[in-house]
XYZ file of C-alpha atoms in Angstrom:
301
model
C -35.022 -105.731 134.431
C -33.218 -102.937 136.241
C -34.806 -102.020 139.601
C -33.465 -98.483 139.346
C -35.248 -97.974 136.026
C -38.557 -99.005 137.624
C -38.074 -96.434 140.391
C -37.322 -93.810 137.756
C -40.490 -94.775 135.875
C -42.611 -94.394 139.022
C -41.152 -90.927 139.598
C -41.743 -89.904 135.970
C -45.429 -90.854 136.189
C -45.791 -89.251 139.604
C -44.236 -85.908 138.589
C -45.087 -85.797 134.880
C -41.757 -84.134 134.130
C -38.399 -85.583 133.155
C -36.604 -82.498 134.430
C -38.186 -82.716 137.906
C -37.301 -86.394 138.131
C -33.738 -85.634 137.062
C -33.436 -83.054 139.825
C -34.882 -85.408 142.467
C -32.674 -88.359 141.482
C -29.596 -86.183 140.925
C -29.074 -87.382 137.358
C -29.304 -85.600 134.023
C -32.571 -85.237 132.073
C -31.149 -87.253 129.121
C -30.302 -90.037 131.612
C -33.944 -90.142 132.765
C -35.129 -90.324 129.154
C -32.590 -93.042 128.373
C -33.762 -95.185 131.295
C -37.383 -95.025 130.124
C -36.299 -95.904 126.581
C -34.330 -98.902 127.877
C -37.374 -100.107 129.794
C -39.490 -99.849 126.639
C -36.844 -101.653 124.610
C -36.489 -104.439 127.210
C -40.260 -104.951 127.421
C -40.923 -104.454 123.735
C -43.785 -101.998 124.320
C -44.296 -98.238 124.471
C -44.959 -97.045 128.005
C -45.560 -93.316 127.572
C -47.489 -91.563 124.793
C -45.124 -88.780 123.752
C -47.461 -87.375 121.073
C -49.525 -85.535 123.682
C -48.559 -82.307 125.432
C -49.527 -83.881 128.751
C -47.590 -87.033 129.598
C -49.936 -90.038 129.468
C -49.362 -93.737 129.966
C -50.224 -96.381 127.420
C -52.161 -99.442 128.576
C -48.844 -101.275 128.845
C -47.492 -98.360 130.880
C -50.426 -98.567 133.308
C -49.803 -102.281 133.822
C -46.115 -101.712 134.406
C -46.904 -99.013 136.987
C -48.889 -101.523 139.054
C -45.970 -103.952 138.864
C -43.372 -101.270 139.623
C -45.249 -100.071 142.715
C -45.506 -103.626 144.054
C -41.770 -104.079 143.504
C -41.092 -100.776 145.275
C -43.115 -101.948 148.289
C -41.327 -105.293 148.372
C -37.985 -103.535 148.112
C -38.919 -101.417 151.118
C -39.921 -104.532 153.083
C -36.679 -106.239 152.096
C -34.639 -103.297 153.360
C -36.506 -103.374 156.683
C -35.995 -107.119 156.994
C -32.289 -106.841 156.229
C -31.896 -104.015 158.742
C -33.628 -106.195 161.332
C -31.404 -109.153 160.513
C -28.333 -106.980 160.928
C -29.509 -106.190 164.443
C -30.923 -109.610 165.380
C -28.808 -112.681 165.978
C -30.567 -115.490 164.161
C -29.828 -118.555 162.043
C -28.404 -122.027 162.705
C -25.161 -122.966 164.410
C -23.669 -126.225 163.144
C -20.801 -127.253 165.384
C -18.320 -130.130 165.464
C -17.326 -131.282 168.942
C -15.324 -134.088 170.492
C -17.093 -136.296 172.987
C -16.284 -134.708 176.364
C -16.858 -131.037 175.463
C -19.697 -132.080 173.163
C -21.510 -134.052 175.847
C -20.671 -132.134 179.009
C -19.742 -128.507 178.173
C -21.469 -127.602 174.935
C -25.096 -128.268 176.008
C -24.983 -125.657 178.778
C -23.137 -123.177 176.533
C -25.740 -123.544 173.795
C -28.646 -123.371 176.240
C -27.356 -120.098 177.688
C -26.601 -118.655 174.246
C -30.122 -119.529 173.044
C -31.623 -117.909 176.146
C -29.977 -114.690 174.935
C -30.954 -115.272 171.293
C -34.105 -117.439 171.218
C -34.425 -117.573 167.416
C -31.035 -119.282 167.044
C -31.050 -122.998 166.237
C -28.079 -125.226 167.022
C -26.865 -128.626 165.902
C -23.767 -130.327 167.321
C -22.129 -133.318 165.637
C -20.031 -135.417 168.010
C -16.766 -136.857 166.707
C -13.232 -137.230 168.066
C -10.771 -134.395 168.531
C -8.588 -135.239 165.525
C -11.589 -135.207 163.185
C -12.942 -132.008 164.730
C -9.648 -130.199 164.132
C -9.396 -131.536 160.572
C -12.983 -130.575 159.705
C -12.630 -127.027 161.034
C -9.251 -126.654 159.325
C -10.770 -127.803 156.015
C -13.743 -125.465 156.373
C -16.368 -128.213 156.736
C -17.448 -126.640 160.051
C -17.002 -123.034 161.106
C -16.612 -123.810 164.818
C -15.326 -126.819 166.727
C -14.758 -127.890 170.334
C -11.941 -130.297 171.164
C -9.664 -131.621 173.878
C -6.249 -130.475 172.671
C -4.677 -127.341 171.241
C -4.284 -127.680 167.444
C -0.876 -127.274 165.870
C -0.231 -124.590 163.241
C -1.254 -120.978 162.858
C -4.378 -121.229 160.681
C -6.794 -121.977 163.548
C -7.750 -119.565 166.299
C -8.435 -121.130 169.707
C -10.223 -120.116 172.905
C -9.935 -122.033 176.171
C -13.463 -122.858 177.304
C -13.131 -125.429 180.083
C -11.084 -127.976 181.981
C -11.347 -131.465 183.354
C -9.198 -134.005 185.136
C -8.526 -137.478 183.789
C -8.981 -139.942 186.639
C -8.684 -143.684 187.143
C -11.919 -145.586 187.710
C -12.453 -149.213 188.682
C -15.518 -151.339 189.394
C -16.433 -151.608 193.113
C -15.263 -155.238 193.381
C -11.780 -154.499 192.015
C -8.944 -154.734 194.595
C -7.988 -151.095 193.915
C -11.434 -149.987 195.099
C -10.443 -150.820 198.704
C -7.231 -148.789 198.552
C -6.859 -145.101 199.325
C -4.122 -144.664 196.728
C -2.162 -146.735 194.228
C 1.124 -146.222 192.390
C 1.730 -146.175 188.654
C 3.603 -149.446 188.987
C 0.413 -151.063 190.265
C -1.098 -150.598 186.810
C 1.283 -153.127 185.248
C -0.715 -156.081 183.976
C -4.107 -154.521 184.722
C -6.870 -154.829 182.057
C -6.870 -151.219 180.874
C -9.599 -149.933 178.576
C -8.512 -147.279 176.052
C -10.162 -144.772 173.751
C -9.178 -144.819 170.078
C -5.924 -143.044 169.151
C -7.753 -140.096 167.550
C -9.424 -139.269 170.874
C -8.278 -136.097 172.586
C -8.625 -137.841 175.961
C -6.387 -140.698 174.851
C -3.777 -138.372 173.360
C -3.694 -136.237 176.511
C -3.580 -139.308 178.745
C -0.626 -140.784 176.870
C 1.284 -137.489 176.967
C 0.668 -136.811 180.671
C 1.411 -140.375 181.761
C 4.574 -140.360 179.677
C 5.702 -137.208 181.495
C 5.124 -139.086 184.757
C 7.264 -141.991 183.519
C 4.507 -144.442 182.633
C 4.331 -145.345 178.941
C 0.784 -146.495 178.383
C 1.478 -147.620 174.810
C 3.521 -150.476 176.209
C 0.355 -151.826 177.841
C -1.941 -154.113 175.876
C -5.485 -152.761 176.175
C -8.221 -155.193 177.129
C -10.673 -153.105 175.087
C -10.526 -150.093 172.762
C -13.832 -148.199 172.641
C -14.901 -145.135 170.688
C -16.723 -143.167 173.411
C -16.111 -142.303 177.036
C -19.636 -143.404 177.931
C -18.881 -146.859 176.483
C -15.716 -147.070 178.570
C -17.561 -146.137 181.775
C -20.200 -148.770 181.019
C -17.487 -151.363 180.367
C -15.871 -150.597 183.738
C -19.273 -150.883 185.434
C -19.585 -154.342 183.835
C -16.143 -155.321 185.220
C -14.533 -155.542 181.764
C -11.481 -153.619 182.981
C -10.330 -150.343 184.488
C -9.794 -147.033 182.731
C -8.655 -143.436 182.810
C -11.591 -141.167 181.918
C -12.722 -137.567 182.273
C -14.085 -136.739 185.715
C -16.936 -134.932 183.922
C -18.185 -138.273 182.570
C -18.441 -140.252 185.809
C -20.520 -138.107 188.153
C -23.694 -140.189 187.839
C -21.839 -143.516 188.016
C -19.948 -142.368 191.118
C -23.154 -141.180 192.791
C -24.826 -144.535 192.075
C -21.811 -146.490 193.323
C -21.302 -148.179 189.964
C -17.613 -147.196 189.770
C -14.953 -146.075 192.201
C -12.405 -143.331 191.559
C -8.919 -144.326 192.695
C -6.152 -141.752 193.243
C -2.757 -142.500 191.732
C 0.163 -141.321 193.855
C 1.841 -138.208 192.480
C -0.414 -138.093 189.448
C -2.678 -135.199 188.471
C -3.891 -135.346 184.889
C -5.513 -131.993 184.091
C -6.224 -130.707 180.599
C -8.051 -127.892 178.815
C -10.820 -127.783 176.239
C -10.812 -125.360 173.331
C -13.168 -123.696 170.913
C -11.440 -123.539 167.533
C -12.270 -121.662 164.330
C -10.774 -120.048 161.250
C -10.925 -116.282 161.626
C -11.736 -115.704 157.951
C -14.848 -117.909 158.177
C -16.476 -115.908 160.984
C -18.419 -113.665 158.606
C -22.025 -113.761 159.883
C -23.462 -111.799 162.802
C -24.478 -115.102 164.408
C -20.955 -116.542 164.362
C -19.441 -113.253 165.538
C -21.816 -113.159 168.518
C -21.284 -116.829 169.331
C -17.492 -116.513 169.321
C -17.723 -113.384 171.490
C -20.019 -115.279 173.887
C -17.631 -118.261 174.081
C -14.672 -115.933 174.609
C -16.444 -114.221 177.511
C -17.348 -117.566 179.108
C -13.775 -118.801 178.713
C -12.399 -115.866 180.685
C -13.864 -117.433 183.819
C -11.913 -120.679 183.331
C -8.929 -121.152 185.631
C -5.513 -121.222 183.994
């Protein structure tokens, strides 16, 4: 059933004149008549008694008028609701994030964004950087947070934070008593690695390689899937590891691990928010990307 025809029918009954309705709706009088005829044909009943000089409704016409007025009211409410939604930022954010930004940067970002837009709901799924990039590239998620800059032109990226990858050991390890070590001192040490799809591991390998230390030549004592697992393993004296400084604050404060400087080595990296521009189509996503962009402007280069 055509909504426009129902509105025309309401006007016809209200004004009692096809010509007046035609003038109000800016259509021709035959067009008004045709719309009423189409309504009657669609419903299979006569709505208006045309045998009388004064326009009168049939019983079916009276019932349709009640229905048409209720639809008109609902249409008005719908328009108000849609106008409100255009102004309000609401809905659910579903985000893919790698472990470090997902655990240590994203919670505060989402908390601040929700303080600005309290009706927004958010859900973050933690994965590794390679999967995050792939899932955003394939359109599975609209927004992702990861630890390296994706290759190619199809993804937009915003820098949203930084960390430093540092060496940690357990307090009883010989390195814990030294003020600084060299890269050569790492030879033969039981190093604990992240999996190869980890942004931390990729960055670590690249930065150490630039410094002349090829970590892939080392046999890892353990390969674990999360930074938290690696920190726990170091606490339990299972080995030593390079991890994000964002992930060790509590363990350092409790004396469970010791950070050891490596001479001439500074392993800094950036974190990025990534998205496909053509998928940012809702008001919520537009506002969230604008919010992330503004927050990223305060990050040091």
